[in-house]
């Protein structure tokens, strides 16, 4: 059978996590309209007849501004090097600029087979697709370019088939009954972060980390107690996160709880406390404690 790892690489906000979720058929990574949503390497595992494809979702490429984004960019770089295939995700509706071409050329130079998923075709004129494909070819980018829409599920089957074809023969790397390497507790923290990304603007969500203190099923088995800290960078961010009479936080927690319940298939009792930790994003020791950084994803 075909079996291998596929690093999903591209600019921030290109649509990588959305595509991984659609390819895997389950939500393994959170998604938002804001760049730098993904902070960790997350595996999404697709088991198909005759193939196991291990997608490695990565933080999107973006100008680094602090120790956290430094760690994120290192995660992306190491992920791109130790895989069987690079799936470069390009946001087609933004056109093809010089920075896109130079990124594609850089990843091609790693000597790892590469495919380009040209995504978001649902929100752009169709005639731009062949024009952009020609431009890439003329620039010497000789790998296959597959137009897809993750949102509409368009051409996803063809993309899966092409990926599987390009992987080596081998035994599955992971058990066939798991879709991600991440724990339920990790997903709970990520769901909380996603709802914060969707609710608040500007620097606030980027300066938030979520720490799950309690994640426990009650003895009678019909409810999860979840208690978490929402760590933010400044006192005025805390005030905005909480909102007038706690209204903003209450609404955000409501959305998070609903999704946690559907993820866990069980009722959730959710409590949260907003904490201020000045400049945690610039403190490497704290970043390690919060779990940001490198982890070898390959099975030993
Ligand atoms: N119209 C349309 N929007 C899409 C598509 N794929 C993703 N999006 C949107 O693009 C935005 C970014 O999607 P993500 O999947 O979070 O992008 P990402 O590349 O993982 O972003 P980072 O993790 O920040 O690097 C979200 O608002 C998605 O809903 C698509 O095929 N069509
Ligand atoms: Mg992402």
Coordinates of C-alpha atoms and ligand atoms in Angstrom, one line a residue:
X1 CA 0.0 0.0 0.0
X2 CA 0.9 3.7 -0.3
X3 CA 2.0 5.3 3.0
X4 CA 3.7 8.6 3.8
X5 CA 3.8 12.1 5.2
X6 CA 2.8 15.3 3.5
X7 CA 3.8 18.7 4.8
X8 CA 1.1 21.2 4.2
X9 CA 2.9 24.5 3.6
X10 CA 2.0 28.0 2.5
X11 CA 1.5 31.6 3.5
X12 CA -0.6 32.4 6.6
X13 CA -4.3 32.4 5.9
X14 CA -3.9 30.5 2.5
X15 CA -6.4 27.9 3.6
X16 CA -4.1 25.0 4.7
X17 CA -6.0 23.9 7.8
X18 CA -9.4 24.1 6.0
X19 CA -7.9 21.9 3.2
X20 CA -6.4 19.4 5.7
X21 CA -9.8 19.1 7.5
X22 CA -11.6 18.5 4.2
X23 CA -9.0 15.9 3.0
X24 CA -9.1 14.0 6.3
X25 CA -12.9 14.4 6.5
X26 CA -12.9 15.6 10.1
X27 CA -11.9 18.8 11.9
X28 CA -8.4 18.2 13.2
X29 CA -7.3 21.9 13.0
X30 CA -9.0 25.1 13.9
X31 CA -9.7 27.7 11.1
X32 CA -10.2 31.4 11.1
X33 CA -10.1 34.4 8.7
X34 CA -7.1 35.7 10.6
X35 CA -3.5 34.9 9.7
X36 CA -1.4 32.8 12.2
X37 CA -4.3 30.7 13.4
X38 CA -2.3 27.5 13.4
X39 CA 0.6 27.6 15.9
X40 CA 1.6 23.9 16.1
X41 CA 2.3 21.1 13.8
X42 CA -0.9 19.0 13.7
X43 CA -1.2 15.7 12.0
X44 CA -4.3 14.8 10.1
X45 CA -4.4 11.1 9.1
X46 CA -6.4 9.9 6.1
X47 CA -7.0 6.2 5.7
X48 CA -8.2 5.2 2.3
X49 CA -8.4 1.9 0.5
X50 CA -4.7 1.1 -0.3
X51 CA -3.2 4.3 1.2
X52 CA -2.5 6.1 4.4
X53 CA -1.7 9.8 4.0
X54 CA -0.4 11.6 7.0
X55 CA -0.9 15.4 6.5
X56 CA 1.3 17.6 8.6
X57 CA -0.5 21.0 9.0
X58 CA 1.9 23.8 9.8
X59 CA 1.8 27.4 10.9
X60 CA 1.5 29.7 7.9
X61 CA 4.5 31.6 6.6
X62 CA 4.4 35.2 8.0
X63 CA 6.8 37.8 9.1
X64 CA 8.0 36.9 12.5
X65 CA 7.5 39.4 15.3
X66 CA 8.2 37.7 18.5
X67 CA 9.6 34.5 20.1
X68 CA 6.3 32.7 19.5
X69 CA 6.3 33.4 15.8
X70 CA 10.0 32.4 15.7
X71 CA 9.1 29.0 17.1
X72 CA 6.1 28.7 14.7
X73 CA 8.3 29.4 11.7
X74 CA 10.9 26.9 12.8
X75 CA 8.2 24.3 13.2
X76 CA 7.1 25.0 9.6
X77 CA 10.7 24.8 8.3
X78 CA 11.5 21.5 10.0
X79 CA 8.2 20.0 8.9
X80 CA 9.0 20.7 5.3
X81 CA 12.2 18.8 5.3
X82 CA 11.5 15.4 6.8
X83 CA 8.5 14.3 4.7
X84 CA 7.7 12.3 1.5
X85 CA 5.8 15.2 -0.2
X86 CA 5.2 18.9 0.2
X87 CA 1.7 20.1 -0.5
X88 CA 2.1 23.8 -1.1
X89 CA -1.2 25.6 -0.6
X90 CA -1.7 28.8 -2.6
X91 CA -4.6 31.1 -2.2
X92 CA -5.6 31.4 -5.8
X93 CA -8.0 34.3 -5.3
X94 CA -5.1 36.5 -4.3
X95 CA -3.3 36.0 -7.7
X96 CA 0.3 35.0 -8.1
X97 CA 2.8 37.6 -6.9
X98 CA 6.6 37.6 -6.7
X99 CA 6.6 36.5 -3.1
X100 CA 4.5 33.5 -4.0
X101 CA 6.8 32.5 -6.8
X102 CA 9.9 32.8 -4.6
X103 CA 8.3 30.7 -1.8
X104 CA 7.3 28.0 -4.3
X105 CA 10.9 28.0 -5.7
X106 CA 12.3 27.8 -2.2
X107 CA 10.3 24.7 -1.3
X108 CA 11.0 23.1 -4.7
X109 CA 14.7 23.5 -3.9
X110 CA 14.4 21.2 -0.9
X111 CA 14.5 18.2 -3.2
X112 CA 11.2 16.8 -1.8
X113 CA 8.5 16.0 -4.3
X114 CA 5.9 18.9 -4.4
X115 CA 2.4 19.5 -5.5
X116 CA 0.6 22.8 -5.5
X117 CA -3.0 23.0 -4.3
X118 CA -4.3 26.2 -5.8
X119 CA -7.3 26.9 -3.5
X120 CA -10.3 29.1 -2.9
X121 CA -11.3 28.8 -6.6
X122 CA -14.9 29.3 -5.5
X123 CA -14.2 33.0 -4.9
X124 CA -12.3 34.0 -8.1
X125 CA -12.9 34.2 -11.8
X126 CA -12.4 30.7 -13.4
X127 CA -10.4 32.1 -16.3
X128 CA -7.6 33.2 -13.9
X129 CA -6.8 29.5 -13.1
X130 CA -5.2 28.6 -16.5
X131 CA -3.5 32.0 -16.7
X132 CA -1.9 31.5 -13.3
X133 CA -0.9 27.9 -14.1
X134 CA 0.8 29.2 -17.3
X135 CA 2.6 31.8 -15.3
X136 CA 3.9 29.2 -12.8
X137 CA 5.1 27.0 -15.6
X138 CA 6.8 29.9 -17.4
X139 CA 8.6 30.7 -14.1
X140 CA 10.0 27.2 -14.1
X141 CA 7.7 25.8 -11.4
X142 CA 7.2 22.4 -13.0
X143 CA 5.2 20.5 -10.4
X144 CA 1.5 19.7 -10.8
X145 CA -0.9 22.5 -9.9
X146 CA -4.3 21.3 -8.7
X147 CA -7.1 23.8 -8.5
X148 CA -9.4 23.1 -5.6
X149 CA -12.1 24.6 -3.4
X150 CA -11.9 23.3 0.2
X151 CA -15.1 25.2 1.0
X152 CA -17.1 23.6 -1.8
X153 CA -15.2 20.3 -1.8
X154 CA -14.3 20.8 -5.4
X155 CA -11.5 18.6 -6.9
X156 CA -10.6 17.1 -3.5
X157 CA -10.9 13.5 -4.8
X158 CA -8.4 14.3 -7.6
X159 CA -6.0 15.9 -5.1
X160 CA -6.2 12.9 -2.8
X161 CA -5.5 10.5 -5.7
X162 CA -2.5 12.5 -7.0
X163 CA -1.0 12.7 -3.5
X164 CA -1.5 8.9 -2.9
X165 CA 0.2 8.2 -6.3
X166 CA 3.2 10.3 -5.3
X167 CA 3.8 8.5 -1.9
X168 CA 6.1 5.5 -1.4
X169 CA 4.9 2.0 -0.9
X170 CA 5.0 1.0 2.8
X171 CA 3.1 0.0 5.9
X172 CA 0.8 2.5 7.6
X173 CA 2.7 4.8 10.0
X174 CA -0.3 5.2 12.4
X175 CA -3.1 2.9 13.6
X176 CA -6.0 3.1 11.2
X177 CA -8.6 4.3 13.7
X178 CA -7.1 7.7 14.6
X179 CA -7.5 10.9 12.6
X180 CA -5.0 13.1 14.5
X181 CA -2.0 12.8 16.8
X182 CA -3.4 15.4 19.1
X183 CA -5.3 14.7 22.4
X184 CA -8.8 15.7 23.2
X185 CA -7.4 18.2 25.7
X186 CA -5.4 19.9 23.0
X187 CA -8.4 20.2 20.8
X188 CA -10.4 21.7 23.7
X189 CA -7.8 24.4 24.1
X190 CA -7.8 25.0 20.3
X191 CA -11.6 25.2 20.1
X192 CA -11.5 27.9 22.8
X193 CA -8.7 29.8 20.8
X194 CA -10.7 29.5 17.6
X195 CA -13.8 31.1 19.1
X196 CA -11.5 33.9 20.5
X197 CA -10.0 34.4 17.0
X198 CA -13.5 34.7 15.6
X199 CA -14.9 37.1 18.2
X200 CA -12.1 39.6 18.8
X201 CA -10.0 41.8 16.6
X202 CA -6.5 43.0 16.1
X203 CA -3.8 41.9 18.4
X204 CA -6.1 40.4 21.1
X205 CA -6.5 36.9 19.7
X206 CA -2.8 36.7 18.7
X207 CA -1.8 37.5 22.2
X208 CA -4.0 34.8 23.7
X209 CA -3.0 31.3 24.9
X210 CA -5.4 28.8 26.4
X211 CA -4.4 26.5 29.3
X212 CA -6.7 23.7 30.2
X213 CA -6.5 23.1 34.0
X214 CA -9.3 20.6 34.3
X215 CA -10.7 18.2 31.7
X216 CA -12.6 15.5 33.5
X217 CA -15.6 13.3 32.8
X218 CA -18.0 13.1 35.8
X219 CA -18.3 9.6 37.4
X220 CA -21.8 9.1 36.1
X221 CA -20.3 9.8 32.6
X222 CA -22.8 12.3 31.3
X223 CA -20.9 15.6 31.6
X224 CA -17.4 16.9 31.2
X225 CA -16.1 19.5 33.6
X226 CA -13.7 21.8 31.8
X227 CA -11.8 24.7 33.5
X228 CA -9.4 26.8 31.6
X229 CA -7.3 29.9 31.7
X230 CA -7.3 32.4 28.9
X231 CA -3.9 34.0 29.1
X232 CA -3.6 37.5 27.5
X233 CA -0.9 40.0 27.3
X234 CA -2.3 43.2 28.7
X235 CA -4.8 44.5 31.3
X236 CA -6.8 46.4 28.6
X237 CA -7.0 43.1 26.6
X238 CA -8.4 41.4 29.6
X239 CA -11.1 44.1 29.9
X240 CA -12.0 43.7 26.2
X241 CA -12.0 39.9 26.4
X242 CA -14.4 40.0 29.4
X243 CA -16.6 42.9 28.0
X244 CA -19.3 44.9 29.8
X245 CA -20.6 42.8 32.7
X246 CA -18.8 39.8 31.3
X247 CA -21.0 39.8 28.2
X248 CA -18.3 39.3 25.6
X249 CA -16.7 36.4 27.5
X250 CA -20.0 34.8 28.2
X251 CA -20.9 34.8 24.5
X252 CA -17.5 33.4 23.4
X253 CA -17.7 30.7 26.0
X254 CA -21.1 29.8 24.8
X255 CA -19.9 29.2 21.3
X256 CA -16.9 27.3 22.6
X257 CA -19.0 25.1 24.8
X258 CA -21.3 24.2 22.0
X259 CA -18.5 23.0 19.8
X260 CA -16.8 21.2 22.7
X261 CA -20.0 19.3 23.3
X262 CA -20.3 18.2 19.7
X263 CA -16.6 17.3 19.6
X264 CA -16.9 15.2 22.8
X265 CA -20.4 13.9 22.2
X266 CA -21.3 14.9 25.7
X267 CA -22.5 17.8 27.8
X268 CA -19.8 20.3 29.0
X269 CA -19.7 22.4 32.0
X270 CA -17.2 25.1 31.1
X271 CA -15.5 27.7 33.3
X272 CA -12.8 30.1 32.3
X273 CA -10.6 32.7 34.0
X274 CA -8.9 35.5 32.1
X275 CA -5.3 36.1 33.2
X276 CA -2.7 38.7 32.2
X277 CA 0.9 37.6 31.6
X278 CA 2.9 40.5 30.3
X279 CA 4.7 39.6 27.0
X280 CA 4.4 35.8 27.4
X281 CA 4.9 35.6 23.6
X282 CA 8.5 36.8 24.1
X283 CA 9.5 34.5 26.9
X284 CA 11.0 31.2 25.5
X285 CA 10.6 29.4 28.9
X286 CA 6.9 30.2 29.1
X287 CA 6.4 29.2 25.5
X288 CA 7.9 25.8 26.2
X289 CA 5.6 25.4 29.3
X290 CA 2.6 26.3 27.1
X291 CA 3.6 23.5 24.7
X292 CA 4.8 25.6 21.8
X293 CA 7.7 24.2 19.9
X294 CA 9.2 21.2 18.2
X295 CA 8.0 17.7 18.6
X296 CA 9.1 14.8 16.5
X297 CA 5.9 13.5 14.8
X298 CA 7.5 10.5 13.2
X299 CA 6.7 7.2 14.8
X300 CA 9.8 5.8 16.4
Ligands
LIG1 N1 -13.9 30.9 -0.1 C1 -13.0 30.0 0.4 N2 -12.5 30.3 1.6 C2 -11.6 29.4 2.1 C3 -11.3 28.2 1.5 N3 -10.4 27.6 2.3 C4 -10.2 28.4 3.4 N4 -10.9 29.5 3.3 C5 -11.0 30.5 4.3 O1 -9.7 31.1 4.4 C6 -9.5 31.5 5.8 C7 -8.2 30.9 6.3 O2 -8.3 29.5 6.4 P1 -7.4 28.6 7.3 O3 -7.7 27.2 6.9 O4 -7.4 29.0 8.7 O5 -6.0 29.1 6.7 P2 -4.5 28.6 7.1 O6 -3.7 28.6 5.9 O7 -4.6 27.3 7.9 O8 -4.1 29.8 8.0 P3 -2.9 29.9 9.2 O9 -3.1 28.7 10.1 O10 -3.2 31.2 9.8 O11 -1.6 29.8 8.4 C8 -10.7 31.1 6.6 O12 -11.6 32.2 6.7 C9 -11.3 30.0 5.7 O13 -12.7 29.9 5.9 C10 -11.9 27.9 0.2 O14 -11.7 26.9 -0.4 N5 -12.8 28.9 -0.2
LIG2 MG1 -3.9 26.9 9.8

